[in-house]
CSV table of N, CA and C in Angstrom, one decimal:
chain,number,residue,atom,x,y,z
A,16,UNK,N,82.7,-192.6,-18.7
A,16,UNK,CA,82.4,-191.5,-18.2
A,16,UNK,C,83.6,-190.7,-17.6
A,17,UNK,N,84.3,-191.4,-16.8
A,17,UNK,CA,85.6,-190.8,-16.2
A,17,UNK,C,86.8,-190.3,-17.1
A,18,UNK,N,86.8,-191.5,-18.4
A,18,UNK,CA,87.7,-191.3,-19.5
A,18,UNK,C,87.4,-190.1,-20.1
A,19,UNK,N,86.3,-189.7,-20.4
A,19,UNK,CA,85.7,-188.3,-21.2
A,19,UNK,C,86.1,-187.3,-20.2
A,20,UNK,N,85.9,-187.3,-18.9
A,20,UNK,CA,86.0,-186.3,-18.2
A,20,UNK,C,87.5,-185.9,-17.9
A,21,UNK,N,88.4,-186.9,-17.8
A,21,UNK,CA,89.8,-186.5,-17.6
A,21,UNK,C,90.5,-186.3,-19.1
A,22,UNK,N,90.0,-186.5,-20.2
A,22,UNK,CA,90.4,-186.0,-21.5
A,22,UNK,C,89.9,-184.5,-21.7
A,23,UNK,N,88.7,-184.4,-21.1
A,23,UNK,CA,88.4,-182.9,-21.1
A,23,UNK,C,89.0,-181.9,-20.2
A,24,UNK,N,89.6,-182.3,-19.0
A,24,UNK,CA,90.4,-181.8,-18.2
A,24,UNK,C,91.8,-181.6,-18.7
A,25,UNK,N,92.3,-182.5,-19.4
A,25,UNK,CA,93.6,-182.5,-19.9
A,25,UNK,C,93.6,-181.4,-21.1
A,26,UNK,N,92.4,-181.5,-21.9
A,26,UNK,CA,92.5,-180.4,-22.9
A,26,UNK,C,92.5,-179.1,-22.5
A,27,UNK,N,91.8,-178.7,-21.2
A,27,UNK,CA,91.6,-177.5,-20.7
A,27,UNK,C,93.1,-177.0,-20.3
A,28,UNK,N,93.7,-177.8,-19.4
A,28,UNK,CA,95.1,-177.6,-19.0
A,28,UNK,C,96.0,-177.2,-20.1
A,29,UNK,N,95.9,-178.1,-21.3
A,29,UNK,CA,97.0,-177.8,-22.4
A,29,UNK,C,96.6,-176.4,-23.1
A,30,UNK,N,95.3,-176.0,-23.3
A,30,UNK,CA,94.9,-174.8,-23.8
A,30,UNK,C,95.2,-173.5,-22.9
A,31,UNK,N,95.1,-173.8,-21.5
A,31,UNK,CA,95.3,-172.6,-20.8
A,31,UNK,C,96.7,-172.6,-20.6
A,32,UNK,N,97.7,-173.4,-20.9
A,32,UNK,CA,99.3,-173.4,-20.9
A,32,UNK,C,99.4,-172.5,-22.3
A,33,UNK,N,98.9,-172.4,-23.2
A,33,UNK,CA,99.2,-171.7,-24.4
A,33,UNK,C,99.2,-170.3,-24.1
A,34,UNK,N,98.5,-169.7,-23.5
A,34,UNK,CA,98.3,-168.3,-23.4
A,34,UNK,C,99.4,-167.7,-22.5
A,35,UNK,N,100.1,-168.4,-21.5
A,35,UNK,CA,100.9,-167.9,-20.5
A,35,UNK,C,102.2,-167.4,-21.1
A,36,UNK,N,102.6,-168.0,-22.3
A,36,UNK,CA,103.9,-167.7,-22.9
A,36,UNK,C,103.8,-166.4,-24.1
A,37,UNK,N,102.6,-166.2,-24.2
A,37,UNK,CA,102.3,-165.0,-25.5
A,37,UNK,C,102.9,-163.6,-24.9
A,38,UNK,N,103.6,-162.9,-25.7
A,38,UNK,CA,104.2,-161.8,-25.2
A,38,UNK,C,103.1,-160.7,-25.7
A,39,UNK,N,102.9,-159.7,-24.9
A,39,UNK,CA,102.0,-158.6,-25.1
A,39,UNK,C,102.7,-157.4,-25.3
A,40,UNK,N,102.5,-156.7,-26.4
A,40,UNK,CA,103.0,-155.4,-27.0
A,40,UNK,C,102.5,-154.2,-25.9
A,41,UNK,N,103.4,-153.4,-25.4
A,41,UNK,CA,103.1,-152.3,-24.6
A,41,UNK,C,102.3,-151.4,-25.7
A,42,UNK,N,102.3,-151.6,-26.8
A,42,UNK,CA,101.7,-150.7,-28.0
A,42,UNK,C,100.2,-151.2,-28.3
A,43,UNK,N,99.9,-152.6,-27.7
A,43,UNK,CA,98.7,-153.1,-28.1
A,43,UNK,C,98.6,-153.5,-29.6
A,44,UNK,N,97.6,-154.0,-30.1
A,44,UNK,CA,97.4,-154.5,-31.4
A,44,UNK,C,97.1,-153.5,-32.5
A,45,UNK,N,97.9,-153.4,-33.5
A,45,UNK,CA,97.4,-152.3,-34.5
A,45,UNK,C,98.0,-152.9,-35.9
A,46,UNK,N,97.2,-152.3,-36.9
A,46,UNK,CA,97.5,-152.7,-38.3
A,46,UNK,C,97.9,-151.5,-38.8
A,47,UNK,N,99.4,-151.9,-39.5
A,47,UNK,CA,100.1,-150.7,-40.0
A,47,UNK,C,100.3,-151.1,-41.5
A,48,UNK,N,100.6,-150.0,-42.2
A,48,UNK,CA,100.9,-150.3,-43.7
A,48,UNK,C,102.3,-150.5,-43.7
A,49,UNK,N,102.7,-151.1,-45.0
A,49,UNK,CA,104.0,-151.2,-45.2
A,49,UNK,C,104.7,-150.0,-45.9
A,50,UNK,N,104.2,-149.0,-45.9
A,50,UNK,CA,105.1,-147.8,-46.3
A,50,UNK,C,106.1,-147.4,-45.3
A,51,UNK,N,107.3,-147.0,-45.8
A,51,UNK,CA,108.5,-146.6,-45.0
A,51,UNK,C,108.5,-145.2,-45.2
A,52,UNK,N,108.3,-144.4,-43.9
A,52,UNK,CA,108.3,-143.0,-43.9
A,52,UNK,C,109.5,-142.5,-43.5
A,53,UNK,N,110.1,-141.5,-44.3
A,53,UNK,CA,111.2,-140.8,-43.9
A,53,UNK,C,111.1,-139.3,-43.8
A,54,UNK,N,111.5,-138.6,-42.7
A,54,UNK,CA,111.3,-137.3,-42.8
A,54,UNK,C,112.8,-136.8,-42.8
A,55,UNK,N,112.9,-135.6,-43.4
A,55,UNK,CA,114.2,-134.9,-43.8
A,55,UNK,C,114.2,-133.5,-43.6
A,56,UNK,N,115.4,-132.9,-43.9
A,56,UNK,CA,115.3,-131.4,-43.7
A,56,UNK,C,116.4,-131.0,-45.1
A,57,UNK,N,116.0,-129.9,-45.5
A,57,UNK,CA,116.8,-129.4,-46.6
A,57,UNK,C,117.7,-128.0,-46.1
A,58,UNK,N,118.9,-128.0,-46.4
A,58,UNK,CA,119.6,-126.8,-46.1
A,58,UNK,C,119.9,-126.2,-47.4
A,59,UNK,N,119.9,-124.7,-47.2
A,59,UNK,CA,120.1,-123.9,-48.5
A,59,UNK,C,121.0,-122.8,-48.3
A,60,UNK,N,121.8,-122.2,-49.3
A,60,UNK,CA,122.7,-121.2,-49.1
A,60,UNK,C,121.8,-120.0,-48.9
A,61,UNK,N,122.4,-118.6,-48.9
A,61,UNK,CA,121.8,-117.5,-48.8
A,61,UNK,C,121.1,-117.1,-50.1
A,62,UNK,N,121.4,-117.8,-51.3
A,62,UNK,CA,120.5,-117.6,-52.5
A,62,UNK,C,119.5,-118.7,-52.9
A,63,UNK,N,119.2,-119.6,-51.8
A,63,UNK,CA,118.4,-120.6,-52.0
A,63,UNK,C,119.0,-121.8,-52.7
A,64,UNK,N,120.1,-121.9,-52.8
A,64,UNK,CA,120.8,-123.0,-53.4
A,64,UNK,C,121.0,-123.9,-52.6
A,65,UNK,N,120.6,-125.5,-52.9
A,65,UNK,CA,120.9,-126.6,-51.9
A,65,UNK,C,122.4,-126.7,-51.8
A,66,UNK,N,122.8,-126.8,-50.3
A,66,UNK,CA,124.2,-127.1,-50.3
A,66,UNK,C,124.4,-128.2,-49.2
A,67,UNK,N,125.5,-129.1,-49.3
A,67,UNK,CA,125.8,-130.0,-48.5
A,67,UNK,C,126.6,-129.4,-47.3
A,68,UNK,N,126.0,-129.7,-46.1
A,68,UNK,CA,126.5,-129.0,-44.7
A,68,UNK,C,127.6,-130.0,-44.2
A,69,UNK,N,128.5,-129.5,-43.2
A,69,UNK,CA,129.3,-130.4,-42.6
A,69,UNK,C,128.8,-130.4,-41.0
A,70,UNK,N,129.0,-131.5,-40.1
A,70,UNK,CA,128.4,-131.4,-38.8
A,70,UNK,C,127.3,-131.6,-38.6
A,71,UNK,N,126.3,-132.3,-39.5
A,71,UNK,CA,125.0,-132.4,-39.3
A,71,UNK,C,124.8,-133.2,-38.2
A,72,UNK,N,123.6,-132.9,-37.3
A,72,UNK,CA,123.2,-133.5,-36.2
A,72,UNK,C,121.7,-133.5,-36.0
A,73,UNK,N,121.1,-134.5,-35.5
A,73,UNK,CA,119.7,-134.5,-35.1
A,73,UNK,C,119.7,-135.1,-33.6
A,74,UNK,N,119.4,-134.0,-32.6
A,74,UNK,CA,119.6,-134.7,-31.2
A,74,UNK,C,118.2,-134.4,-30.5
A,75,UNK,N,117.7,-135.4,-29.9
A,75,UNK,CA,116.3,-135.9,-29.4
A,75,UNK,C,116.4,-134.8,-27.8
A,76,UNK,N,115.8,-133.9,-27.8
A,76,UNK,CA,115.9,-133.0,-26.7
A,76,UNK,C,115.4,-133.6,-25.4
A,77,UNK,N,114.6,-134.5,-25.5
A,77,UNK,CA,113.9,-135.5,-24.5
A,77,UNK,C,115.0,-136.5,-23.8
A,78,UNK,N,115.7,-137.2,-24.7
A,78,UNK,CA,116.7,-138.1,-24.2
A,78,UNK,C,118.1,-137.5,-24.3
A,79,UNK,N,118.4,-136.4,-25.1
A,79,UNK,CA,119.7,-135.8,-25.2
A,79,UNK,C,120.5,-136.8,-26.0
A,80,UNK,N,119.9,-137.7,-26.8
A,80,UNK,CA,120.7,-138.6,-27.7
A,80,UNK,C,120.5,-138.2,-29.2
A,81,UNK,N,121.7,-138.5,-29.9
A,81,UNK,CA,121.6,-138.5,-31.4
A,81,UNK,C,120.5,-139.6,-31.9
A,82,UNK,N,119.7,-139.1,-32.8
A,82,UNK,CA,119.0,-140.1,-33.5
A,82,UNK,C,119.8,-141.0,-34.4
A,83,UNK,N,119.7,-142.3,-34.3
A,83,UNK,CA,120.3,-143.2,-34.9
A,83,UNK,C,119.8,-144.1,-35.8
A,84,UNK,N,120.1,-144.1,-37.0
A,84,UNK,CA,119.3,-144.9,-37.9
A,84,UNK,C,119.7,-146.3,-38.0
A,85,UNK,N,118.8,-147.4,-37.9
A,85,UNK,CA,119.0,-148.7,-37.9
A,85,UNK,C,119.0,-149.3,-39.3
A,86,UNK,N,118.5,-148.5,-40.2
A,86,UNK,CA,118.5,-148.9,-41.7
A,86,UNK,C,119.7,-148.4,-42.5
A,87,UNK,N,120.5,-149.2,-43.0
A,87,UNK,CA,121.7,-148.7,-43.5
A,87,UNK,C,121.4,-147.8,-44.9
A,88,UNK,N,121.4,-146.5,-44.7
A,88,UNK,CA,121.4,-145.6,-45.9
A,88,UNK,C,122.1,-144.3,-45.5
A,89,UNK,N,123.4,-144.3,-45.7
A,89,UNK,CA,124.3,-143.3,-45.2
A,89,UNK,C,124.5,-142.1,-46.3
A,90,UNK,N,124.3,-142.4,-47.5
A,90,UNK,CA,124.7,-141.5,-48.2
A,90,UNK,C,123.6,-140.5,-48.6
A,91,UNK,N,124.2,-139.4,-49.0
A,91,UNK,CA,123.3,-138.0,-49.3
A,91,UNK,C,122.4,-138.5,-50.5
A,92,UNK,N,121.1,-138.4,-50.2
A,92,UNK,CA,120.2,-138.8,-51.3
A,92,UNK,C,119.9,-137.7,-52.5
A,93,UNK,N,120.1,-136.4,-52.0
A,93,UNK,CA,119.9,-135.2,-52.9
A,93,UNK,C,120.5,-134.1,-52.0
A,94,UNK,N,121.2,-133.2,-53.1
A,94,UNK,CA,122.1,-132.2,-52.4
A,94,UNK,C,121.4,-131.3,-51.4
A,95,UNK,N,121.8,-131.2,-50.3
A,95,UNK,CA,121.2,-130.4,-49.2
A,95,UNK,C,120.2,-131.2,-48.3
A,96,UNK,N,119.9,-132.4,-48.8
A,96,UNK,CA,118.7,-133.1,-48.1
A,96,UNK,C,119.3,-134.1,-47.1
A,97,UNK,N,118.8,-133.9,-45.9
A,97,UNK,CA,119.4,-134.8,-44.8
A,97,UNK,C,118.3,-135.6,-44.1
A,98,UNK,N,118.4,-137.0,-43.8
A,98,UNK,CA,117.3,-137.6,-43.2
A,98,UNK,C,117.6,-137.3,-41.7
A,99,UNK,N,116.4,-137.0,-41.0
A,99,UNK,CA,116.4,-136.6,-39.6
A,99,UNK,C,115.9,-138.0,-38.9
A,100,UNK,N,114.7,-138.4,-39.4
A,100,UNK,CA,114.2,-139.7,-38.8
A,100,UNK,C,113.4,-140.5,-39.7
A,101,UNK,N,113.4,-141.9,-39.6
A,101,UNK,CA,112.5,-142.6,-40.3
A,101,UNK,C,112.0,-143.7,-39.4
A,102,UNK,N,111.3,-144.6,-40.2
A,102,UNK,CA,110.4,-145.6,-39.5
A,102,UNK,C,111.3,-146.6,-38.8
A,103,UNK,N,112.7,-146.7,-39.1
A,103,UNK,CA,113.5,-147.5,-38.2
A,103,UNK,C,113.7,-147.1,-36.6
A,104,UNK,N,113.4,-145.7,-36.6
A,104,UNK,CA,113.6,-145.0,-35.4
A,104,UNK,C,112.4,-144.9,-34.5
A,105,UNK,N,111.4,-145.5,-34.7
A,105,UNK,CA,110.1,-145.5,-34.1
A,105,UNK,C,110.3,-145.5,-32.3
A,106,UNK,N,111.1,-146.3,-31.9
A,106,UNK,CA,111.3,-146.6,-30.5
A,106,UNK,C,112.2,-145.6,-30.0
A,107,UNK,N,113.0,-144.6,-30.6
A,107,UNK,CA,113.8,-143.7,-30.3
A,107,UNK,C,112.9,-142.6,-29.9
A,108,UNK,N,111.6,-142.3,-30.2
A,108,UNK,CA,111.0,-141.4,-30.2
A,108,UNK,C,109.5,-141.6,-29.5
A,109,UNK,N,108.8,-140.5,-28.9
A,109,UNK,CA,107.7,-140.8,-28.0
A,109,UNK,C,106.5,-140.7,-28.9
A,110,UNK,N,105.3,-141.3,-28.5
A,110,UNK,CA,104.2,-141.4,-29.5
A,110,UNK,C,103.6,-140.0,-29.3
A,111,UNK,N,103.8,-139.2,-28.4
A,111,UNK,CA,103.1,-137.6,-28.5
A,111,UNK,C,104.2,-136.8,-29.2
A,112,UNK,N,105.3,-137.1,-29.5
A,112,UNK,CA,106.2,-136.3,-30.2
A,112,UNK,C,107.5,-135.8,-29.1
A,113,UNK,N,108.6,-135.7,-29.9
A,113,UNK,CA,109.7,-135.2,-29.2
A,113,UNK,C,110.3,-134.2,-30.0
A,114,UNK,N,110.9,-133.1,-29.4
A,114,UNK,CA,111.7,-131.8,-30.1
A,114,UNK,C,112.9,-132.5,-30.4
A,115,UNK,N,113.2,-132.3,-31.8
A,115,UNK,CA,114.6,-132.5,-32.3
A,115,UNK,C,115.3,-131.6,-32.6
A,116,UNK,N,116.5,-131.3,-32.1
A,116,UNK,CA,117.4,-130.1,-32.3
A,116,UNK,C,118.3,-130.6,-33.7
A,117,UNK,N,118.0,-129.8,-34.7
A,117,UNK,CA,118.7,-130.1,-36.0
A,117,UNK,C,119.8,-129.0,-36.2
A,118,UNK,N,121.0,-129.4,-36.6
A,118,UNK,CA,122.1,-128.6,-36.7
A,118,UNK,C,123.0,-128.9,-37.9
A,119,UNK,N,123.6,-127.9,-38.8
A,119,UNK,CA,124.4,-128.0,-39.6
A,119,UNK,C,125.3,-126.7,-39.7
A,120,UNK,N,126.5,-126.9,-40.5
A,120,UNK,CA,127.5,-125.9,-40.6
A,120,UNK,C,127.6,-125.7,-42.3
A,121,UNK,N,127.6,-124.6,-42.8
A,121,UNK,CA,127.8,-124.1,-44.1
A,121,UNK,C,129.4,-124.3,-44.4
A,122,UNK,N,129.8,-125.0,-45.0
A,122,UNK,CA,131.4,-125.4,-45.2
A,122,UNK,C,132.0,-124.1,-45.8
A,123,UNK,N,131.3,-123.2,-46.4
A,123,UNK,CA,132.0,-122.0,-47.2
A,123,UNK,C,132.2,-120.9,-46.4
A,124,UNK,N,131.1,-120.8,-45.1
A,124,UNK,CA,131.0,-119.6,-44.4
A,124,UNK,C,131.3,-120.0,-42.9
A,125,UNK,N,131.5,-121.2,-42.5
A,125,UNK,CA,131.5,-121.7,-41.1
A,125,UNK,C,130.3,-121.4,-40.4
A,126,UNK,N,129.2,-120.9,-41.0
A,126,UNK,CA,128.1,-120.4,-40.1
A,126,UNK,C,127.5,-121.8,-39.7
A,127,UNK,N,126.9,-121.9,-38.7
A,127,UNK,CA,126.1,-122.9,-38.1
A,127,UNK,C,124.8,-122.3,-37.8
A,128,UNK,N,123.7,-123.4,-38.5
A,128,UNK,CA,122.4,-122.8,-38.1
A,128,UNK,C,121.5,-124.0,-37.4
A,129,UNK,N,120.5,-123.8,-36.6
A,129,UNK,CA,119.7,-125.0,-36.0
A,129,UNK,C,118.5,-124.6,-36.1
A,130,UNK,N,117.6,-125.7,-36.0
A,130,UNK,CA,116.2,-125.4,-36.1
A,130,UNK,C,115.6,-126.7,-35.1
A,131,UNK,N,114.3,-126.5,-34.6
A,131,UNK,CA,113.7,-127.7,-33.8
A,131,UNK,C,112.5,-128.0,-34.5
A,132,UNK,N,112.6,-129.3,-34.7
A,132,UNK,CA,111.2,-130.0,-35.4
A,132,UNK,C,110.8,-130.8,-34.3
A,133,UNK,N,109.4,-131.2,-34.2
A,133,UNK,CA,108.9,-132.1,-33.5
A,133,UNK,C,108.4,-133.4,-34.3
A,134,UNK,N,108.8,-134.6,-34.0
A,134,UNK,CA,108.6,-135.7,-34.4
A,134,UNK,C,107.9,-136.9,-33.6
A,135,UNK,N,106.9,-137.6,-33.9
A,135,UNK,CA,106.2,-138.4,-33.1
A,135,UNK,C,106.7,-140.0,-33.7
A,136,UNK,N,106.7,-140.7,-32.9
A,136,UNK,CA,107.1,-142.2,-33.1
A,136,UNK,C,106.5,-143.1,-32.1
A,137,UNK,N,107.2,-143.7,-31.3
A,137,UNK,CA,106.7,-144.8,-30.3
A,137,UNK,C,105.8,-145.6,-30.9
A,138,UNK,N,104.6,-145.7,-30.3
A,138,UNK,CA,103.6,-146.6,-30.6
A,138,UNK,C,102.8,-146.4,-31.9
A,139,UNK,N,103.0,-145.4,-32.6
A,139,UNK,CA,102.6,-145.1,-33.8
A,139,UNK,C,103.2,-146.0,-35.0
A,140,UNK,N,102.3,-146.1,-36.0
A,140,UNK,CA,103.1,-146.9,-37.1
A,140,UNK,C,104.1,-146.4,-37.7
A,141,UNK,N,104.1,-145.0,-37.9
A,141,UNK,CA,105.2,-144.4,-38.7
A,141,UNK,C,105.5,-143.1,-38.0
A,142,UNK,N,106.6,-142.7,-38.3
A,142,UNK,CA,107.2,-141.4,-37.6
A,142,UNK,C,106.4,-140.2,-38.5
A,143,UNK,N,106.3,-139.0,-37.9
A,143,UNK,CA,105.5,-138.0,-38.3
A,143,UNK,C,106.2,-136.8,-37.9
A,144,UNK,N,106.4,-135.7,-38.7
A,144,UNK,CA,106.7,-134.4,-38.4
A,144,UNK,C,105.4,-133.8,-38.0
A,145,UNK,N,105.4,-133.2,-36.7
A,145,UNK,CA,104.3,-132.7,-36.1
A,145,UNK,C,104.4,-131.1,-36.4
A,146,UNK,N,105.6,-130.5,-36.0
A,146,UNK,CA,105.8,-129.1,-36.3
A,146,UNK,C,107.3,-129.0,-37.0
A,147,UNK,N,107.6,-127.5,-37.1
A,147,UNK,CA,108.7,-127.4,-37.5
A,147,UNK,C,109.1,-127.2,-39.3
A,148,UNK,N,110.3,-126.5,-39.5
A,148,UNK,CA,110.5,-126.2,-40.9
A,148,UNK,C,110.9,-127.4,-41.8
A,149,UNK,N,110.8,-127.2,-43.1
A,149,UNK,CA,111.4,-128.4,-44.0
A,149,UNK,C,112.8,-127.7,-44.4
A,150,UNK,N,113.0,-126.4,-44.3
A,150,UNK,CA,114.3,-125.8,-45.0
A,150,UNK,C,115.0,-124.9,-43.8
A,151,UNK,N,116.4,-125.3,-43.8
A,151,UNK,CA,117.2,-124.4,-43.0
A,151,UNK,C,118.0,-123.5,-43.8
A,152,UNK,N,117.9,-122.3,-44.0
A,152,UNK,CA,118.6,-121.4,-44.9
A,152,UNK,C,119.6,-120.5,-44.1
A,153,UNK,N,120.8,-120.7,-44.6
A,153,UNK,CA,121.8,-119.9,-44.1
A,153,UNK,C,121.9,-118.4,-44.7
A,154,UNK,N,122.4,-117.5,-43.8
A,154,UNK,CA,122.3,-116.1,-44.1
A,154,UNK,C,123.3,-115.8,-45.2
């Protein structure tokens, strides 16, 4: 009888020790798809033709930091298209969304244009554009 009781007590102690080392996420448990989301911006000249800009930047207005990609893809995917945020940047953005100041300079005219877009991340499964333009057009 005491042997069965001591075995039961030992099992209870072992099982209770298993939950103490489990890490809990601040975001809770969620099921996300494997899709990798990218949010970009297109730059065009005064005729609507796509152009490569110089001095492209995307600054989070909440943190005052540049968005930094953790997935290595630095090449221009398509003329005039620049990646502002992707799913590798979730932790750099809040779940409710942050205002991102995007800037680029037309190399032909040296005119600099800026735009604000709001992007959410944080505990969401994917980044999402909440507001803002898809295209920045130079005069």
